[in-house]
XYZ file of C-alpha atoms in Angstrom:
711
model
C 138.404 35.704 150.323
C 140.771 32.998 151.303
C 144.353 33.428 151.900
C 146.820 32.205 149.316
C 147.864 28.518 149.997
C 151.451 28.556 150.712
C 151.779 25.557 153.100
C 154.008 22.657 151.996
C 152.371 19.015 151.333
C 155.277 16.745 152.556
C 153.821 13.620 150.966
C 153.412 15.334 147.680
C 156.924 16.874 147.782
C 158.404 13.265 148.663
C 156.616 11.892 145.499
C 157.982 14.648 143.486
C 161.560 14.687 144.670
C 162.194 10.715 144.870
C 162.212 10.370 140.992
C 164.294 13.395 140.636
C 167.008 12.212 142.995
C 167.032 8.616 141.494
C 167.575 10.105 138.020
C 170.394 12.509 139.145
C 171.893 9.614 141.106
C 172.117 7.362 137.990
C 173.088 10.147 135.619
C 176.562 9.362 134.113
C 177.168 13.242 134.034
C 176.719 13.522 137.615
C 179.058 10.709 138.096
C 182.006 12.833 136.454
C 181.166 16.039 138.319
C 182.105 14.860 141.769
C 182.921 18.036 144.093
C 186.714 18.316 144.585
C 186.487 20.471 147.661
C 183.972 21.463 150.183
C 182.976 24.729 148.564
C 182.352 22.962 145.405
C 179.935 20.633 147.272
C 177.988 23.435 149.034
C 177.867 25.394 145.550
C 176.358 21.900 143.897
C 173.968 21.531 146.736
C 172.651 24.816 146.421
C 172.269 24.367 142.678
C 170.367 21.429 143.318
C 168.040 23.025 145.865
C 167.432 25.865 143.549
C 166.529 23.752 140.752
C 164.350 21.680 142.663
C 162.476 24.717 144.183
C 161.948 25.998 140.501
C 160.504 22.718 139.349
C 158.302 22.182 142.287
C 156.872 25.694 142.555
C 153.188 25.695 141.754
C 152.785 22.033 142.350
C 154.068 21.596 145.740
C 154.585 25.163 147.118
C 153.126 28.698 146.121
C 150.037 27.244 144.877
C 147.685 29.766 143.361
C 144.435 30.418 145.414
C 141.532 29.147 143.308
C 139.855 32.399 143.745
C 142.834 34.659 142.798
C 141.074 35.753 139.557
C 138.640 37.507 141.596
C 141.303 40.299 142.367
C 141.084 41.200 138.616
C 137.379 40.745 138.032
C 135.304 43.963 137.597
C 132.506 44.160 139.908
C 129.850 45.057 137.218
C 130.969 41.870 135.266
C 130.989 39.667 138.067
C 129.341 36.010 137.887
C 125.486 36.381 138.173
C 125.408 39.846 136.661
C 124.375 38.795 133.079
C 122.885 42.157 132.100
C 126.031 44.184 132.829
C 128.257 41.449 131.471
C 126.560 41.854 128.123
C 127.270 45.648 128.093
C 130.982 44.895 128.333
C 131.161 43.522 124.973
C 133.439 45.171 122.257
C 131.355 43.511 119.377
C 129.400 46.344 118.051
C 126.969 43.940 116.200
C 126.399 42.107 119.492
C 125.753 45.416 121.307
C 123.138 46.551 118.600
C 121.208 42.983 119.027
C 121.594 43.052 122.727
C 120.062 46.545 123.297
C 117.523 46.438 120.505
C 119.188 49.491 118.877
C 118.232 50.572 115.364
C 121.511 52.355 114.808
C 124.839 53.334 116.104
C 126.225 56.805 116.255
C 130.059 56.617 116.450
C 132.083 59.676 117.591
C 135.655 60.499 117.105
C 136.613 63.475 119.146
C 139.772 65.378 120.323
C 137.892 68.634 121.862
C 134.586 67.136 122.648
C 132.471 68.825 119.873
C 132.044 65.552 118.012
C 131.072 63.717 121.208
C 128.548 66.572 122.063
C 126.999 66.319 118.501
C 126.575 62.666 118.734
C 124.980 62.820 122.109
C 122.537 65.574 120.758
C 121.632 63.507 117.799
C 120.990 60.369 119.851
C 118.570 62.232 121.873
C 116.748 63.639 118.996
C 116.786 60.424 117.113
C 114.592 58.933 119.894
C 112.584 61.998 120.820
C 111.522 62.848 117.098
C 111.536 59.550 115.307
C 111.406 56.735 117.992
C 114.860 55.402 116.730
C 116.944 53.767 119.355
C 120.289 54.796 118.630
C 123.555 53.546 120.603
C 126.006 56.640 120.881
C 129.016 54.893 120.861
C 132.858 55.985 121.695
C 134.974 54.519 118.913
C 137.575 53.264 121.325
C 134.781 51.391 123.336
C 134.445 48.791 120.491
C 136.522 46.706 118.135
C 136.572 48.317 114.868
C 136.569 44.790 113.002
C 133.153 44.243 114.466
C 131.723 47.003 112.227
C 131.859 44.588 109.156
C 129.480 42.386 110.949
C 126.767 45.278 111.236
C 123.740 43.828 109.331
C 121.481 45.691 106.858
C 118.741 45.700 109.377
C 120.976 48.479 111.274
C 123.078 51.405 109.964
C 125.843 53.566 111.319
C 126.399 57.233 111.604
C 130.075 58.272 111.935
C 130.799 61.703 113.326
C 134.531 62.259 112.727
C 136.974 65.109 113.704
C 140.288 65.869 111.961
C 142.928 67.986 113.821
C 146.406 68.932 113.354
C 147.852 67.936 109.871
C 144.975 65.504 109.048
C 145.329 63.448 112.132
C 142.444 61.576 113.695
C 141.329 61.929 117.306
C 142.960 59.737 119.901
C 139.903 57.615 120.324
C 139.549 56.880 116.563
C 143.018 55.114 116.676
C 141.400 51.613 116.305
C 139.084 52.519 113.309
C 142.173 54.345 111.469
C 144.130 51.072 111.889
C 141.202 48.912 110.752
C 140.437 51.180 107.756
C 144.031 50.895 106.442
C 143.378 46.748 106.766
C 139.991 47.223 104.883
C 142.146 48.859 101.854
C 145.101 46.544 101.988
C 143.087 43.213 102.526
C 140.138 43.708 100.431
C 137.546 43.539 103.477
C 134.031 43.389 102.089
C 131.264 45.513 103.856
C 128.259 44.736 101.430
C 125.911 44.822 104.291
C 126.911 47.979 106.094
C 124.735 51.229 105.438
C 126.261 54.416 106.849
C 126.119 58.093 107.091
C 129.193 60.215 107.567
C 129.853 63.721 108.868
C 133.211 65.446 109.375
C 134.596 68.230 111.614
C 137.581 70.240 110.608
C 139.006 73.638 109.550
C 139.563 74.640 106.125
C 142.787 76.603 107.102
C 144.541 73.418 107.605
C 146.019 71.669 104.786
C 144.319 68.406 105.037
C 140.839 69.668 105.944
C 138.542 66.962 107.006
C 140.964 64.202 105.707
C 139.722 61.512 108.454
C 136.125 61.798 106.952
C 137.217 61.282 103.511
C 139.845 58.534 104.323
C 137.110 56.638 106.283
C 134.402 57.117 103.648
C 136.525 56.262 100.792
C 137.497 53.017 102.258
C 133.856 52.195 103.321
C 132.620 53.018 99.642
C 135.579 51.071 98.078
C 134.599 47.847 100.439
C 130.966 47.998 98.947
C 129.223 49.875 102.052
C 126.336 51.811 101.190
C 126.190 55.732 101.858
C 122.571 56.603 102.555
C 123.288 60.112 101.934
C 126.405 62.074 100.642
C 129.128 62.865 103.330
C 129.024 66.232 104.680
C 131.513 68.488 106.483
C 131.686 71.331 109.210
C 134.243 73.981 108.662
C 135.387 75.903 111.546
C 137.533 78.220 109.810
C 134.841 80.940 110.331
C 133.047 79.341 113.262
C 130.423 77.699 111.192
C 130.795 74.248 112.681
C 127.403 74.268 114.808
C 125.573 75.754 111.861
C 127.084 73.255 109.346
C 125.984 70.600 111.767
C 122.420 71.822 111.978
C 122.027 71.760 108.398
C 123.382 68.387 108.286
C 120.878 67.223 110.958
C 118.033 68.769 108.606
C 119.166 66.360 106.044
C 119.576 63.413 108.366
C 116.038 63.875 109.415
C 114.714 64.239 105.846
C 116.388 61.013 105.360
C 114.624 59.368 108.116
C 111.176 60.515 106.744
C 112.195 58.941 103.495
C 113.070 55.532 105.254
C 109.575 55.425 106.662
C 109.928 56.875 110.153
C 107.466 59.139 111.330
C 108.484 62.585 112.982
C 106.840 63.590 116.091
C 106.252 67.037 117.472
C 108.613 67.117 120.681
C 108.707 68.680 124.018
C 111.474 69.394 126.022
C 112.734 66.293 127.987
C 115.715 67.108 130.213
C 118.479 64.620 130.527
C 119.464 65.872 133.973
C 117.491 67.038 137.119
C 118.733 70.222 138.718
C 117.642 71.070 142.299
C 118.469 74.459 143.903
C 118.647 73.851 147.853
C 117.509 76.326 150.217
C 120.815 76.368 152.148
C 123.787 78.455 151.173
C 126.742 76.364 150.013
C 129.756 77.868 152.274
C 132.534 76.609 150.068
C 132.858 75.065 146.616
C 136.185 73.631 145.454
C 137.363 75.387 142.233
C 138.383 72.489 140.032
C 138.353 71.967 136.357
C 135.324 70.536 134.500
C 134.837 66.765 134.428
C 135.674 66.782 130.587
C 139.466 66.453 131.583
C 140.845 63.178 131.980
C 144.309 62.529 132.972
C 146.034 60.095 130.424
C 149.387 59.181 129.048
C 149.462 62.541 127.054
C 147.641 64.684 129.672
C 148.909 65.434 133.064
C 146.486 66.046 136.184
C 145.399 69.483 136.640
C 147.174 71.426 139.246
C 147.388 74.991 140.736
C 150.514 76.802 139.559
C 151.697 80.010 141.139
C 152.504 83.079 138.911
C 156.300 83.846 139.557
C 156.737 86.548 137.115
C 155.176 88.431 134.226
C 156.453 91.077 131.649
C 155.243 92.909 128.551
C 156.869 91.692 125.262
C 155.603 94.286 122.884
C 157.508 97.737 123.107
C 154.700 100.076 122.090
C 151.327 99.789 120.460
C 147.717 98.912 121.509
C 148.146 95.189 122.239
C 149.691 93.105 124.993
C 151.911 89.831 124.807
C 152.780 88.503 127.856
C 155.722 86.548 128.924
C 154.544 84.693 132.080
C 156.506 82.057 134.158
C 154.716 79.465 136.328
C 156.368 77.756 139.119
C 155.652 74.023 139.276
C 156.839 74.067 143.049
C 156.247 70.806 144.768
C 153.812 69.438 142.519
C 154.459 66.109 140.612
C 154.029 68.017 137.126
C 156.835 67.679 134.658
C 157.336 68.911 131.087
C 159.652 68.327 128.146
C 160.772 71.128 125.909
C 158.164 71.460 123.058
C 155.114 70.276 125.042
C 151.900 72.258 125.456
C 150.368 73.699 128.701
C 146.701 73.721 129.151
C 145.314 76.927 131.120
C 141.923 76.592 132.438
C 140.671 79.923 132.575
C 137.447 81.351 134.643
C 134.606 83.391 133.192
C 134.524 87.262 133.703
C 132.535 88.813 136.645
C 130.594 90.796 134.087
C 129.356 87.660 132.150
C 128.597 85.680 135.263
C 126.530 88.542 136.613
C 124.744 89.103 133.386
C 123.641 85.605 132.890
C 122.490 85.014 136.585
C 120.498 88.359 136.423
C 118.960 87.644 133.088
C 117.705 84.264 134.696
C 116.413 86.081 137.755
C 118.385 83.898 140.046
C 120.599 86.557 142.061
C 118.870 85.477 145.303
C 120.219 81.971 145.079
C 123.595 82.287 143.388
C 125.446 80.914 146.365
C 122.681 78.146 147.105
C 123.709 74.389 146.921
C 122.923 73.295 143.418
C 122.325 69.467 143.083
C 122.590 67.721 139.680
C 121.666 64.254 138.804
C 121.419 62.304 135.419
C 118.180 60.975 134.148
C 119.902 58.339 132.080
C 123.087 56.213 132.004
C 124.482 57.791 128.980
C 124.517 61.647 130.087
C 127.888 62.644 131.362
C 128.342 65.205 134.294
C 129.669 68.733 132.939
C 129.973 70.223 136.399
C 130.515 68.695 139.966
C 127.594 68.205 142.377
C 126.907 69.615 144.672
C 128.057 73.194 143.663
C 126.602 76.709 143.304
C 125.161 78.537 140.307
C 127.918 81.194 140.678
C 130.861 78.435 140.585
C 129.006 76.658 137.735
C 128.845 79.636 135.603
C 132.218 80.869 136.707
C 134.231 77.887 136.197
C 132.552 75.036 134.620
C 130.633 76.022 131.566
C 131.352 78.202 128.450
C 128.991 81.277 129.160
C 130.957 83.634 126.776
C 130.737 81.066 123.782
C 128.273 81.633 120.872
C 125.027 79.920 120.954
C 123.423 78.384 117.889
C 120.321 79.171 115.826
C 118.864 75.930 117.119
C 119.415 76.935 120.619
C 117.467 80.161 119.761
C 114.670 78.007 118.383
C 114.669 75.740 121.204
C 114.480 78.475 123.816
C 111.237 80.231 122.406
C 109.181 77.762 124.118
C 110.198 79.197 127.548
C 110.078 82.979 126.445
C 108.558 85.140 129.224
C 106.478 87.186 126.754
C 104.853 86.682 123.421
C 106.943 89.185 121.790
C 110.145 87.654 122.953
C 108.822 84.275 121.631
C 108.257 85.943 118.189
C 111.755 87.322 118.086
C 113.393 83.818 118.872
C 111.186 82.084 116.188
C 112.151 84.455 113.655
C 115.908 84.308 114.369
C 115.756 80.500 114.781
C 114.000 79.851 111.403
C 115.908 82.248 109.199
C 119.560 81.075 108.616
C 120.603 84.070 106.821
C 119.258 86.699 109.281
C 120.833 84.823 112.127
C 124.108 84.734 110.367
C 123.995 88.373 109.669
C 123.282 89.088 113.256
C 126.294 86.982 114.568
C 128.335 88.644 112.135
C 127.912 91.926 113.853
C 127.209 90.992 117.335
C 128.573 88.383 119.917
C 125.816 86.233 120.734
C 126.223 84.572 124.041
C 123.281 82.913 125.790
C 122.777 85.884 128.183
C 122.841 88.190 125.203
C 120.476 86.195 123.038
C 118.007 86.040 126.169
C 118.337 90.000 126.341
C 117.862 90.587 122.889
C 114.568 88.890 122.851
C 113.521 90.341 126.284
C 115.627 93.366 127.454
C 113.435 93.757 130.519
C 111.637 90.698 131.640
C 113.678 87.812 133.381
C 113.639 84.361 132.168
C 112.558 82.670 135.458
C 110.607 79.904 133.389
C 113.648 78.872 131.511
C 114.763 75.486 133.178
C 118.285 75.293 134.600
C 118.517 71.991 133.285
C 118.095 73.369 129.638
C 120.742 76.090 130.451
C 123.445 73.407 131.649
C 122.552 71.103 128.719
C 123.033 73.748 126.160
C 126.206 75.317 127.508
C 129.558 73.455 126.579
C 132.074 72.500 129.490
C 134.671 75.056 130.060
C 137.667 73.831 128.097
C 141.481 74.581 128.491
C 143.290 76.773 126.110
C 146.576 75.290 124.994
C 149.936 77.436 124.631
C 153.284 76.100 123.304
C 155.503 76.150 126.236
C 158.294 78.802 125.681
C 160.896 77.382 128.191
C 163.439 74.591 128.056
C 162.931 71.795 130.542
C 166.803 71.323 130.487
C 167.385 75.170 131.265
C 164.454 75.580 133.757
C 162.941 72.078 134.749
C 160.619 73.588 137.350
C 159.436 76.806 135.675
C 157.109 76.822 132.507
C 157.093 79.824 130.466
C 153.990 80.933 128.541
C 154.015 83.440 125.542
C 150.293 84.711 125.186
C 148.903 87.392 122.784
C 146.025 89.050 124.437
C 143.374 88.907 121.862
C 140.462 91.466 121.425
C 138.388 90.984 118.280
C 136.353 94.113 117.179
C 132.900 93.360 115.403
C 131.255 96.063 113.148
C 128.216 97.639 113.998
C 127.821 96.440 117.896
C 127.093 98.504 120.560
C 129.632 96.542 122.598
C 131.818 95.729 119.362
C 134.644 93.698 121.140
C 135.141 89.874 121.829
C 137.588 89.715 124.706
C 139.784 86.642 124.382
C 138.774 84.549 127.569
C 142.059 83.012 128.479
C 144.381 85.775 127.260
C 142.612 88.363 129.237
C 142.337 85.908 132.331
C 146.207 85.813 132.122
C 146.687 89.725 131.635
C 144.417 90.235 134.736
C 146.286 87.536 136.783
C 149.708 89.356 135.710
C 148.688 92.564 137.241
C 150.290 94.033 134.152
C 148.482 97.355 132.706
C 146.447 96.693 129.533
C 147.983 98.627 126.253
C 144.341 98.502 124.709
C 141.705 101.248 125.136
C 139.304 98.434 125.715
C 139.098 97.609 129.642
C 140.305 94.069 130.790
C 137.344 91.888 131.850
C 137.198 91.429 135.836
C 138.220 87.977 136.986
C 138.152 86.319 140.288
C 141.393 84.943 140.992
C 142.900 82.567 143.532
C 145.588 84.297 145.772
C 149.017 82.682 146.547
C 151.042 84.631 149.229
C 154.229 83.059 148.023
C 153.698 84.230 144.502
C 155.370 87.207 143.267
C 152.283 88.160 141.230
C 149.918 86.838 144.161
C 147.814 84.474 142.027
C 147.582 80.797 140.696
C 146.214 79.387 137.639
C 144.908 75.824 137.110
C 146.830 74.018 134.479
C 148.094 70.773 133.049
C 150.713 69.501 130.555
C 149.989 67.843 127.275
C 152.650 65.756 125.551
C 153.821 66.938 122.118
C 155.772 65.212 119.240
C 157.389 68.768 118.612
C 160.646 67.665 119.900
C 164.256 68.464 118.990
C 166.369 65.874 117.513
C 168.434 63.746 119.871
C 171.693 64.673 118.377
C 172.671 68.308 118.627
C 174.581 68.374 115.355
C 171.410 67.974 113.426
C 170.729 71.254 111.486
C 167.655 72.969 111.989
C 164.949 75.054 109.972
C 162.684 77.084 112.292
C 159.571 78.846 110.833
C 157.318 81.004 112.895
C 155.171 84.002 113.128
C 154.009 85.940 116.135
C 153.693 83.854 119.315
C 154.485 80.957 117.023
C 158.048 81.560 118.027
C 157.434 80.221 121.548
C 158.746 76.702 121.288
C 161.681 78.123 119.330
C 162.691 80.115 122.047
C 163.013 76.987 124.098
C 164.938 75.361 121.122
C 167.464 78.127 121.029
C 168.254 78.204 124.619
C 168.984 74.384 124.394
C 171.103 74.707 121.568
C 173.014 77.710 123.127
C 173.576 75.761 126.331
C 174.921 72.730 124.602
C 177.232 74.962 122.538
C 178.454 76.694 125.550
C 179.600 73.283 127.057
C 181.449 72.284 123.970
C 178.805 70.104 122.317
C 178.718 70.287 118.493
C 175.792 72.314 117.426
C 174.243 71.904 113.915
C 173.357 75.017 111.743
C 170.003 76.828 112.711
C 168.106 78.876 110.171
C 165.365 80.857 111.871
C 162.408 82.418 110.002
C 160.383 85.040 112.084
C 157.566 87.082 110.961
C 155.529 89.799 112.767
C 154.063 93.446 112.126
C 157.183 95.543 112.793
C 159.882 96.096 115.072
C 157.586 96.804 118.095
C 156.064 93.434 117.819
C 159.510 91.595 117.569
C 159.058 89.499 120.681
C 162.277 88.239 122.425
C 164.464 90.121 120.155
C 167.264 90.826 122.925
C 167.252 87.172 123.538
C 167.508 86.300 120.075
C 170.351 88.568 119.557
C 172.322 87.341 122.496
C 171.983 83.676 121.579
C 173.113 84.817 117.938
C 176.183 86.237 119.540
C 176.817 83.155 121.469
C 176.286 80.887 118.336
C 177.838 83.123 115.731
C 177.338 81.753 112.242
C 175.513 78.725 113.585
C 172.366 80.798 113.745
C 170.994 82.756 111.038
C 167.890 84.855 111.381
C 165.442 85.976 108.588
C 162.812 88.210 109.644
C 159.594 89.171 107.809
C 157.457 92.494 108.739
C 154.053 92.891 107.431
C 153.509 96.521 108.594
C 156.570 98.152 108.493
C 155.984 101.206 106.285
C 157.181 99.494 102.964
C 155.961 96.265 100.919
C 154.203 93.893 103.266
C 156.537 90.808 103.613
C 155.074 87.592 105.354
C 157.268 84.686 106.559
C 156.040 82.404 103.958
C 157.438 84.718 101.417
C 160.947 84.958 102.921
C 160.701 80.932 102.834
C 160.021 81.305 99.284
C 163.068 83.481 98.709
C 165.313 81.345 100.764
C 163.719 77.891 99.436
C 167.013 76.790 97.779
C 168.881 76.931 101.073
C 166.047 75.312 103.004
C 166.056 72.434 100.739
C 169.821 72.258 100.789
C 169.536 72.018 104.580
C 166.683 69.376 104.357
C 168.840 67.206 101.843
C 171.855 67.509 104.371
C 169.506 65.845 107.081
C 168.132 68.983 108.781
C 164.942 68.929 110.806
C 162.219 71.538 109.822
C 159.656 72.978 112.347
C 156.704 75.125 111.559
C 154.738 77.085 114.337
C 152.021 79.542 113.926
C 148.750 79.812 112.221
C 147.454 76.914 110.031
C 146.922 79.344 107.029
C 150.555 80.305 107.303
C 151.922 76.856 107.671
C 149.603 75.927 104.441
C 151.337 78.615 102.513
C 154.875 77.553 103.588
C 154.125 74.000 102.353
C 153.245 75.345 99.130
C 156.368 77.506 98.698
C 158.463 74.416 99.512
C 156.489 72.233 97.348
C 156.906 74.486 94.168
C 160.451 74.968 94.980
C 161.292 71.302 95.220
C 159.270 70.425 92.222
C 161.348 72.978 90.033
C 164.666 72.175 91.496
C 164.262 68.452 91.469
C 162.013 68.318 88.293
C 159.319 66.356 90.372
C 155.797 65.781 89.389
C 152.894 66.810 91.895
C 152.663 63.249 93.116
C 156.422 62.792 93.481
C 156.517 66.012 95.424
C 153.711 64.799 97.877
C 155.592 61.707 98.277
C 158.882 63.456 98.996
C 157.030 65.834 101.551
C 155.093 62.778 103.284
C 158.315 60.980 103.718
C 159.806 63.695 105.620
C 156.896 63.801 107.876
C 156.951 60.259 108.497
C 160.603 60.209 109.358
C 159.806 63.279 111.785
C 162.160 65.456 109.826
C 159.112 67.915 109.071
C 157.013 68.749 111.991
C 154.378 71.386 112.402
C 152.619 72.758 115.511
C 149.789 74.987 114.082
C 146.350 76.313 115.077
C 143.202 77.837 113.138
């Protein structure tokens, strides 16, 4: 690379300067501005030199190197690499033509499920029907180019909805374009498409993204090749709903003239187990995590303290504080923390034993991709033990399709018959999973209680297990009060299923935190065994891997803005931080607006942070009003949404006066709170259903009505 040319060309300098000097000398304005002192003369000379330097920059001096653009050129699109250059196009129609694809499978995903489904569908399109399908992240292409997809191709959309009917982050471009399709009357007469949505019916706007997109496409003249379908995660049916939908998609392919072929297993990765033992394996998070504007990097945080919040009972609720130490991690009040758990010792051992790989669990595991589109789920090299412990969701349930696919590798004819029967009978599989927690290891043991699955390829195991994902918690500390400590409020979850010999599903991350806290379990169910990383300086002696995710669940800038806080159970976590900040502002003499807090739980024994709430109430006086709801207190059941209904007039009065309202807890609770308030405003203000919706939407758009809820 040549150095930048910063030498002076005197002849060119003279050519440029002489006309300027001549013009200045003959200027009548300059004649009247003769300097009256030496200082004025020096200042005037400096002014002339500065102006001259500005005018001649880039022509006489500081010329840009002719090769300067190479600094900003991607190596893969450098001149001469025309193949890679074509891949960089953001026009989806061009990409389909260049790659000789027959269809595109767009995915919009927040947690990775839609992305995984899209990749699986792409592989099956090719293997079963010979259809070349481009699996495309929606953010990699300009949404406007969808309009130029010709009738010779078709598009498949897999779109997730999360939160309050929000699109995933990578769907932002499509979302904006869809609005323009509606507003500008864009025509899509050539577009043929199929759409599938992922959502949760516990949320008010169930699968809203699917419906908004599909309605817009239909309205613009696009042709739906089959009716839109939805997955519902409210009862964990997402995978089964997806499988039923793909059955319909394959039927559609057959009706379009594509011939279905019988397929054999074709791995997308190659897995080799080295004879050497890998001495150390770095414990890092799965490669699914990407640092971004909304997500920090993942760092180890020391547990500084932990305490139990429930007074009595058979459940645990932890308050844990993590020290940010010297890390670059920062947070703001209302943000979320993502905790990266590890899988329990018992589950790791069960899967390795079932696969018959005890002897090589610490050997080096090398993984390479067989195609350009397959993304790495785990680092390489690693070990089988590390992969199963820290990188793959081995405690998650497996689908009926997985049972069907595994049958070809069964160690005995009897095991194969069991798997085929389960895989081909949806009702039977649903009956089994309603009573038994079917992980991959337990499915293998169910089919073959004694024989090991030594012929089951490790590539198949890794491909069919999800990457281990973080679990998110609302941060229950204030960044103003404790900027270098993050507090977590975590209910330890253990779900009991009927009729199972081992009927408990232990919450992975909550039990992981309970184990790390070294607190005693209040449950009769033993806490699973986890392998923790020790930290000598930590009070609790362990660290957890975590990252911070930004949230819009923020306090108003002005402390005098009134607040309505509605929560149930651990949904109170962010409100603890809110109250701490308001109490601090009040203590230093800042004006604080009225706070109306609704809190619901089972009974007084589950009343978390009761002492802290009472202390803050004594500090704020009549500025804080607390309304409680106990659902199991010996009398009539009372839920937080019932209390909101009883006090709806006060809530509406505060909202009309400019209050901000926040709801945190389960999505079903938030949906019922919405209903109570909408009923009340309809009666009080004599509004129609449409007018009530406009009223609520207006508050939400202005940030006056926010929800932080989960399924």
